[in-house]
Short mmCIF file of C-alpha atoms and ligand atoms in Angstrom, two decimals:
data_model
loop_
_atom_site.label_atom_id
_atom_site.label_comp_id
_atom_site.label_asym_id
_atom_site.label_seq_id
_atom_site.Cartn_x
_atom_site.Cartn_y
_atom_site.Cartn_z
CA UNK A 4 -14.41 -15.41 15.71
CA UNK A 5 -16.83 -18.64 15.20
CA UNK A 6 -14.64 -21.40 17.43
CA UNK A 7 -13.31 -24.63 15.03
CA UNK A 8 -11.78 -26.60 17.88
CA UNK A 9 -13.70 -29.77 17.95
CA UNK A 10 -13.40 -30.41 21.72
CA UNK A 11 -15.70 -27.14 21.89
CA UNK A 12 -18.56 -28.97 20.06
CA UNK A 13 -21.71 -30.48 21.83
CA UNK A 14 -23.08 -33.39 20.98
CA UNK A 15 -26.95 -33.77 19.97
CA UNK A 16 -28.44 -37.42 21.57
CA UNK A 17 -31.43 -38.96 20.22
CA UNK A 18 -34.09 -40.17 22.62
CA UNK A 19 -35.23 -43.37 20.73
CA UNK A 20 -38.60 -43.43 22.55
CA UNK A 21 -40.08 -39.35 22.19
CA UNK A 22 -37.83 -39.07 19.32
CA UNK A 23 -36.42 -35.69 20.70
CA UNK A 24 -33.21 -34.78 20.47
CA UNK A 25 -30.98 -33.39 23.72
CA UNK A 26 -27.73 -31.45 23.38
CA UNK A 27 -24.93 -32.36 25.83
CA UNK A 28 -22.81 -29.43 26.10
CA UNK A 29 -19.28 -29.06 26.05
CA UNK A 30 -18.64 -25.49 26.36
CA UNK A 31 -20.59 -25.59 29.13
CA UNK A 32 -19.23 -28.33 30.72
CA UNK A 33 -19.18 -28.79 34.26
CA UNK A 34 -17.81 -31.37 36.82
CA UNK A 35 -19.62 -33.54 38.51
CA UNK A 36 -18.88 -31.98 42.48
CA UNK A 37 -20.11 -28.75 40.78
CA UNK A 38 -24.01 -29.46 40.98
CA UNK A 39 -24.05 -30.50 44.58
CA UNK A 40 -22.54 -26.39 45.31
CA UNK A 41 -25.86 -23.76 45.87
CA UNK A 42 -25.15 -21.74 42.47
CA UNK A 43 -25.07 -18.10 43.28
CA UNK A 44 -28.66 -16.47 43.20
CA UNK A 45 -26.95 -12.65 42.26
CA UNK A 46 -27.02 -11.93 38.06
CA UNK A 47 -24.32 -9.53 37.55
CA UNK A 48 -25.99 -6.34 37.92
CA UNK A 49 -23.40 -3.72 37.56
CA UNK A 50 -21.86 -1.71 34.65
CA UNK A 51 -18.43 -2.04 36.24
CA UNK A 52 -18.65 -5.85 35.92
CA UNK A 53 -21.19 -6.27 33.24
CA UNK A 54 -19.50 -8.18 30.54
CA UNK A 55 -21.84 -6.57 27.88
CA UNK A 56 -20.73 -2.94 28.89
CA UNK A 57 -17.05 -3.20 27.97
CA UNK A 58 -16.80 -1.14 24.96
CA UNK A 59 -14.88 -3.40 23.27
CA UNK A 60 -18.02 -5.62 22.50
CA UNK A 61 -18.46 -3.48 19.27
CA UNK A 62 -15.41 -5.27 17.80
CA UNK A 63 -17.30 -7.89 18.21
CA UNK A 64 -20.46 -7.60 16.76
CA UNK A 65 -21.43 -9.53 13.52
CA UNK A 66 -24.23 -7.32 12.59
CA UNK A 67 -25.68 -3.81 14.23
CA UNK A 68 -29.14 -1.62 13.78
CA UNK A 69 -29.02 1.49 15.97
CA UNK A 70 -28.11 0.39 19.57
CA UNK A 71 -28.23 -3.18 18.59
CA UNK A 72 -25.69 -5.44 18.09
CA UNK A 73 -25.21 -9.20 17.67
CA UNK A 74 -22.06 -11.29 18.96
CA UNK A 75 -21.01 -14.67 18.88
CA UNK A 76 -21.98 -16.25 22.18
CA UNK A 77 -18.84 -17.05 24.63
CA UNK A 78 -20.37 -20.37 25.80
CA UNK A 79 -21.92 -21.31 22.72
CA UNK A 80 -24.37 -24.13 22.69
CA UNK A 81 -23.80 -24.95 19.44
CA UNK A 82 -20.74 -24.19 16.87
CA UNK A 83 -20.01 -23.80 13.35
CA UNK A 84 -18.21 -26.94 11.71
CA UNK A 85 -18.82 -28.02 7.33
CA UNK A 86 -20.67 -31.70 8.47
CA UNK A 87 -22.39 -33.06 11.21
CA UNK A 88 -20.60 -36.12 11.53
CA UNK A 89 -23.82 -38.28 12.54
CA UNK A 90 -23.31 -41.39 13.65
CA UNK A 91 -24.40 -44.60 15.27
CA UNK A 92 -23.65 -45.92 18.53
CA UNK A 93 -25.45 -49.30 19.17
CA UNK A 94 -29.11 -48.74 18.51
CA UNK A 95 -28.53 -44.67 19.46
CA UNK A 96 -27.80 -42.20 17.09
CA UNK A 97 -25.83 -38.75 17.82
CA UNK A 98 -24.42 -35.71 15.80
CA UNK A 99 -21.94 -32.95 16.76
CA UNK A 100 -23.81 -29.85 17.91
CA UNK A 101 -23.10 -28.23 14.43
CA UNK A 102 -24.84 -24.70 14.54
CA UNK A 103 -24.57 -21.06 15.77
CA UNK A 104 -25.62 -19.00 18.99
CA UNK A 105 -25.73 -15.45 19.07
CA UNK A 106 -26.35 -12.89 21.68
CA UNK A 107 -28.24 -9.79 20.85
CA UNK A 108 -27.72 -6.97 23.29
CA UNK A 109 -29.01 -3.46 23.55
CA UNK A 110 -26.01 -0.97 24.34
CA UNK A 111 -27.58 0.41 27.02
CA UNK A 112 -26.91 -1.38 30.33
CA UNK A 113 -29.90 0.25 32.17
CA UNK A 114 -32.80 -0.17 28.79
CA UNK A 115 -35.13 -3.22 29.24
CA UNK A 116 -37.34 -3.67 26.10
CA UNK A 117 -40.46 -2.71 28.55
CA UNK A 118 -38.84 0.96 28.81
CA UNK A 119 -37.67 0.94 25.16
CA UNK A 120 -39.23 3.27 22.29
CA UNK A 121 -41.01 1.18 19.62
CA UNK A 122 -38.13 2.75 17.26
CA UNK A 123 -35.41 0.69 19.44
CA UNK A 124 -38.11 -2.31 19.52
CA UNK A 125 -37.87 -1.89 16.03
CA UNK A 126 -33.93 -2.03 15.87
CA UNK A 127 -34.32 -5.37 17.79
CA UNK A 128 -36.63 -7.01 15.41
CA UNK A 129 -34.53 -5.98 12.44
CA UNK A 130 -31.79 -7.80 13.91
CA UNK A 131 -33.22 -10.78 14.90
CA UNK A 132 -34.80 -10.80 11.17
CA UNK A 133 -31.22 -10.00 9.46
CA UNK A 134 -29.55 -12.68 11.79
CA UNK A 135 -32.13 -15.30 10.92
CA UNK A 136 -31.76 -14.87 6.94
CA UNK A 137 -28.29 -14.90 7.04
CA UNK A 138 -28.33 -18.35 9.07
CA UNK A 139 -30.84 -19.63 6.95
CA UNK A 140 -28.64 -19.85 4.42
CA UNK A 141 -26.42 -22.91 5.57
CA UNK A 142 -28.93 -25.65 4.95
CA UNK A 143 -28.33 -27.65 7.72
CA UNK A 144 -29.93 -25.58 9.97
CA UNK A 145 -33.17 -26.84 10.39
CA UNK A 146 -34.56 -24.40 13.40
CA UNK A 147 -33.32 -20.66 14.29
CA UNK A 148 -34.98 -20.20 18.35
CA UNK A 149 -34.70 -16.55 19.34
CA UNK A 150 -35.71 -15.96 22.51
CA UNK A 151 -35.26 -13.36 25.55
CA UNK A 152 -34.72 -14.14 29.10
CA UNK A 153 -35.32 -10.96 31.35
CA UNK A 154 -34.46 -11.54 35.52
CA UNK A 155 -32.58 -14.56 37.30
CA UNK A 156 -35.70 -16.36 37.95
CA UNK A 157 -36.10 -16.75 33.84
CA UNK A 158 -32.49 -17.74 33.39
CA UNK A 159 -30.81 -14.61 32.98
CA UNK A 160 -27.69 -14.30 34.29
CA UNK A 161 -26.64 -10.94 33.07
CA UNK A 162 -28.89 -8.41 33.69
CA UNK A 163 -27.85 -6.50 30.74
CA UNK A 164 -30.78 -6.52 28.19
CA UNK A 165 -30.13 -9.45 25.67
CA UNK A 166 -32.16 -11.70 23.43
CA UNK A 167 -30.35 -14.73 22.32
CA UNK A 168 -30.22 -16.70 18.69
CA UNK A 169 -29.78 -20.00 18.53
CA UNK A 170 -29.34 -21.78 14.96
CA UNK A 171 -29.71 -25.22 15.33
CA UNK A 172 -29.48 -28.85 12.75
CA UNK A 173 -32.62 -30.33 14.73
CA UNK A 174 -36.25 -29.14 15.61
CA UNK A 175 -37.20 -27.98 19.09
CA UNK A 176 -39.12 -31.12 20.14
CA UNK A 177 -42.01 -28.06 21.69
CA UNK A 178 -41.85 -26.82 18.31
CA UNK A 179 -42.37 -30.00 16.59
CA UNK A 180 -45.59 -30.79 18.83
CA UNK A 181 -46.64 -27.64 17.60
CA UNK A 182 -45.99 -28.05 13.83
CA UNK A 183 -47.77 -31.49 14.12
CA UNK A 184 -50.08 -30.20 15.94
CA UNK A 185 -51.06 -27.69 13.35
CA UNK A 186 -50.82 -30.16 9.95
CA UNK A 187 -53.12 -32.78 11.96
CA UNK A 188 -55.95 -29.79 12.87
CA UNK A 189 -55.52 -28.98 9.19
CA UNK A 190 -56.45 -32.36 7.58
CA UNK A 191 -59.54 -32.97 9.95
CA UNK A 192 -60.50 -29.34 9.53
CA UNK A 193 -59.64 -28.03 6.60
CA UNK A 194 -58.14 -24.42 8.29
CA UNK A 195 -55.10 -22.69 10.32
CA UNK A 196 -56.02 -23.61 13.84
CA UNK A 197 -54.72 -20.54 14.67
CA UNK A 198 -56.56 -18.45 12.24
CA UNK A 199 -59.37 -20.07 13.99
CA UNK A 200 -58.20 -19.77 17.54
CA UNK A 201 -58.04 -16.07 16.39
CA UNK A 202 -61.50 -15.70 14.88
CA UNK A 203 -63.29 -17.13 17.55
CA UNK A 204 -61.06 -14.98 20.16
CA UNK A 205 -61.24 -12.02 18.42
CA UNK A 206 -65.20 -12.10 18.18
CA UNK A 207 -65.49 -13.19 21.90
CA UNK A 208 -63.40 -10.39 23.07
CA UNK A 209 -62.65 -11.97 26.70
CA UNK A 210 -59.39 -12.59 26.30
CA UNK A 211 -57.96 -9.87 23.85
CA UNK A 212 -55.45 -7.05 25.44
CA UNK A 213 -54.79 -5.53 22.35
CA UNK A 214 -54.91 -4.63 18.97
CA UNK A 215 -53.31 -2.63 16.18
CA UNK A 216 -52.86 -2.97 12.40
CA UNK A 217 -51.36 -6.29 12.19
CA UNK A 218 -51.19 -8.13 15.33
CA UNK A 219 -53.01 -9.27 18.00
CA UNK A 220 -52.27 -9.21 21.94
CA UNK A 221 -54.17 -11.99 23.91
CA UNK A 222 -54.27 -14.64 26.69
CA UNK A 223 -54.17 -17.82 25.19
CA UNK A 224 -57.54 -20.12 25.75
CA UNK A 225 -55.39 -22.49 27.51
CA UNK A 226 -52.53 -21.24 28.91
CA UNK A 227 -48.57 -22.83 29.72
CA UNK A 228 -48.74 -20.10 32.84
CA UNK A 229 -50.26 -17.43 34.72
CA UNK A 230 -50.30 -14.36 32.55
CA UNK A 231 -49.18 -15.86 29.22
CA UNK A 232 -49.54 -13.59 26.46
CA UNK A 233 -49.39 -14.44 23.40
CA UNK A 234 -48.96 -12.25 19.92
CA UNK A 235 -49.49 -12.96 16.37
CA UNK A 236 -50.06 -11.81 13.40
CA UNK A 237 -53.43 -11.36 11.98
CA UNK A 238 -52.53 -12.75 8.57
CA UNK A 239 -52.21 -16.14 8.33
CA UNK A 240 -48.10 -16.52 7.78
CA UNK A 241 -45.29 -19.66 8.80
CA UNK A 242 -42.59 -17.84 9.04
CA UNK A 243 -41.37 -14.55 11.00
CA UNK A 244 -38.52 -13.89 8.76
CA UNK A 245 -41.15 -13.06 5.93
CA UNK A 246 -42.28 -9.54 8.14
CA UNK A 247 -42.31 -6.66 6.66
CA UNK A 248 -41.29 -3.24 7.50
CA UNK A 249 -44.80 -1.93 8.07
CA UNK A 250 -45.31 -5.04 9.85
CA UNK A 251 -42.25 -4.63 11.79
CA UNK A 252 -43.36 -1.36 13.32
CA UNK A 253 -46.51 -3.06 14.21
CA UNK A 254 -45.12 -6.22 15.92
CA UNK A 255 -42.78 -3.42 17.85
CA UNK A 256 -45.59 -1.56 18.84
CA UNK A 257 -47.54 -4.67 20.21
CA UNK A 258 -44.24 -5.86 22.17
CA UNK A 259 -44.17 -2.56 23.20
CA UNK A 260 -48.24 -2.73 24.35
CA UNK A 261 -48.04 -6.34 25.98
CA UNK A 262 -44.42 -5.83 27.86
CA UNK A 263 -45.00 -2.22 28.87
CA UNK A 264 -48.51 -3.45 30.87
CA UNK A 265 -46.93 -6.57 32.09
CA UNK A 266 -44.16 -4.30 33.51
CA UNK A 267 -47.01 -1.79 35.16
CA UNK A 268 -49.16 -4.39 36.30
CA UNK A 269 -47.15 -7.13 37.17
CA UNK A 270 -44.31 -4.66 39.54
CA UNK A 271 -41.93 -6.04 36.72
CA UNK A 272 -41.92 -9.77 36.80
CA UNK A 273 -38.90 -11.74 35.61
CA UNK A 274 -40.38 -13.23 32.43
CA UNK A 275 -39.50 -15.01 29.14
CA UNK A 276 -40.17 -14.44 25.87
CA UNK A 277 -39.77 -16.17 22.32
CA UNK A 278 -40.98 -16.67 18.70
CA UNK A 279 -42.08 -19.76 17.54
CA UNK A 280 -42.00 -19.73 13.64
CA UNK A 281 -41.74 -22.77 11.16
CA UNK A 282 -38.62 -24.42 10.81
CA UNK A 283 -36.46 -24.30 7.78
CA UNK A 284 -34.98 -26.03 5.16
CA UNK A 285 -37.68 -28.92 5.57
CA UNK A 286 -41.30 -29.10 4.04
CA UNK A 287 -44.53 -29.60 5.24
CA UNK A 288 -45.04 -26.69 7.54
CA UNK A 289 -47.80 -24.23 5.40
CA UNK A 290 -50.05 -24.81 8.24
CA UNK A 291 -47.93 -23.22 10.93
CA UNK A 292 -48.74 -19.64 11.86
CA UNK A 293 -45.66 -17.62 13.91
CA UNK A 294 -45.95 -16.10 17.22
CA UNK A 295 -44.57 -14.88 20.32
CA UNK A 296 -45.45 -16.16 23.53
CA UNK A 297 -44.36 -14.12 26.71
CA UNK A 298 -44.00 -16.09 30.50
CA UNK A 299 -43.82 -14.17 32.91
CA UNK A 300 -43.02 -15.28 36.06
CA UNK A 301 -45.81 -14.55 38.67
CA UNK A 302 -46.17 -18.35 39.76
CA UNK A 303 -46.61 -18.86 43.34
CA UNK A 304 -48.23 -22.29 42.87
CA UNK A 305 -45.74 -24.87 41.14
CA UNK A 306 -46.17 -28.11 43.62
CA UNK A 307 -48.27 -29.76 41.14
CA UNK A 308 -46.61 -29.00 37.76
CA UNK A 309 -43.32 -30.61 39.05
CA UNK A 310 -45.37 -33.98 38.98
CA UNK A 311 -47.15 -33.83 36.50
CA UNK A 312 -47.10 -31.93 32.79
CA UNK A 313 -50.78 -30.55 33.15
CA UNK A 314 -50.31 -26.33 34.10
CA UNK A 315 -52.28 -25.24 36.92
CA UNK A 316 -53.04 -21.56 36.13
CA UNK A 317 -54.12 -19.56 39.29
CA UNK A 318 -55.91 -17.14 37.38
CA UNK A 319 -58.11 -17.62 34.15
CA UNK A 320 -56.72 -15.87 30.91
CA UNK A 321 -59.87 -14.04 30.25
CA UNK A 322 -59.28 -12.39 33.99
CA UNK A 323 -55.95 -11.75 33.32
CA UNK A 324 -56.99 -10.50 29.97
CA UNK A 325 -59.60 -8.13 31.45
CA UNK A 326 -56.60 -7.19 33.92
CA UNK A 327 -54.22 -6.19 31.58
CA UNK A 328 -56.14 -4.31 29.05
CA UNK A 329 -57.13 -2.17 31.87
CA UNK A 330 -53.18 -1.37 32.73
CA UNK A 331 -52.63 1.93 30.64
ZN1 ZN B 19 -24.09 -3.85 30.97
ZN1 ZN B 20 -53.08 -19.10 10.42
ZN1 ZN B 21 -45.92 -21.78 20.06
#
């Protein structure tokens, strides 16, 4: 199933000044007269054309929990190959785009996860937690991003309800702000700045949606967007792929909580969401504490953003906090 033909690879570029790394695609490769063309605004909404609904996806799936199965992505952004083949080219540096990506689909065409029973949230989470041990095995992975793109306006071009897994040999460079981010708070500090972030928020109460057993539904302090919610777990903990079961129920019911009022209150907004966890097969990342953050996208205001990377939010989190608690 997993493609071998090297022409499919990407290739991952080093920036030499941020130090990030960008992937330039081959699968999906496109000529240059493409971009000028207006790309078509309409996902594919119906069953009759909806890739995901042919029932012949089952033969494909690598793994399945209840209603949930995971496939090999058909335009994969990165593929499975034994070495990296990094190299140098002048003072750059590249590598194939050695990895995996997997799509994670619900069976049913018409279910998004706002609509969903915490049972089936439950199925989802399994999977994503099965797929990312099984990835974590080949140690050149380095970073597994799972995330979930819901409406055209967040990227989705299917409409079908699908999360996606990407296994990757380098760091998200957002991640890796984030991991530094962390160690640095730690040595002047001494504690989790999220633990911390937590304590204070949870004492304040402004911005707190929700709460059950082991996580926490808020509105970050300083948001990326209007109506960002974020959720972690109470307990201090790197990585996601550690949950429980009994946590597992209680991350699905908090999903359930934050996407369910977003859905009410918002008119369902396009949105994304994805979990940020510690990366693997490296050291040095104790300090980290997982979450998901959900975008929805509400924005009406984006002339400034575009020039600059400071977020205007048009509404503060603690009244979009006090907003959404309210949605029942
Ligand atoms: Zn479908
Ligand atoms: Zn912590
Ligand atoms: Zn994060």
């Amino acid at each position: 199933m997993i493609k071998k033909d090297k022409d499919e690879l990407s290739e991952l570029r080093l920036d030499l000044v941020s130090d990030d790394w960008v992937v330039i695609s081959k699968a999906r490769r496109m000529r240059p007269e493409m971009f000028s063309k207006k790309i078509s605004k309409r996902a594919v909404a119906t069953r009759s054309q909806c890739p995901f609904c042919d029932p012949k996806i089952l033969d494909r799936a690598i793994f399945k929990k209840g209603d949930i199965i995971s496939i090999p992505n058909d335009f994969p952004i990165f593929s499975y190959k034994d070495d990296l083949n990094e190299r140098s080219l002048g003072p750059y540096h590249i590598m194939d785009g050695v990895g995996f990506h997997e799509v994670i689909i619900t069976l049913d065409h018409n279910k998004h996860i706002a609509l969903s029973k915490k049972e089936e949230i439950k199925d989802i989470i399994d999977v994503y937690q099965a797929r990312y041990l099984a990835l974590k095995e080949y140690k050149f992975i380095k970073y597994i991003s799972i995330f979930h793109n819901h409406g055209r306006a967040a990227g989705a071009s299917i409409i079908h309800p699908h999360s996606q897994l990407v296994a990757s040999p380098v760091i998200d460079p957002d991640l890796k702000d984030s991991i530094d981010g962390a160690e640095n708070y730690h040595k002047k500090h001494g504690a989790c700045v999220y633990c911390t972030m937590l304590d204070w928020d949870r004492k304040e109460g402004k911005r707190i949606i929700y709460e059950n057993e082991s996580f926490i539904v808020l509105c970050p302090f300083a948001p990326q967007s209007d109506f960002e919610v974020r959720i972690y777990p109470k307990l201090h903990n790197p990585d996601f792929e550690n949950i429980t079961d009994e946590e597992k129920m209680s991350f699905a019911d908090a999903i359930s909580v934050a996407l369910g009022k977003i859905y009410k209150g918002l008119n369902d907004p396009d949105y994304n969401f994805y979990i940020h966890t510690a990366p693997i097969n490296v050291l040095g990342h104790k300090n980290y504490h997982w979450h998901l953050v959900i975008l929805p996208k509400t924005s009406i205001f984006a002339g400034f953003e575009m020039s600059s990377s400071i977020e205007v939010n048009t509404i503060s989190p603690e009244e979009a906090a006090e907003f959404l608690r309210k949605i029942k």
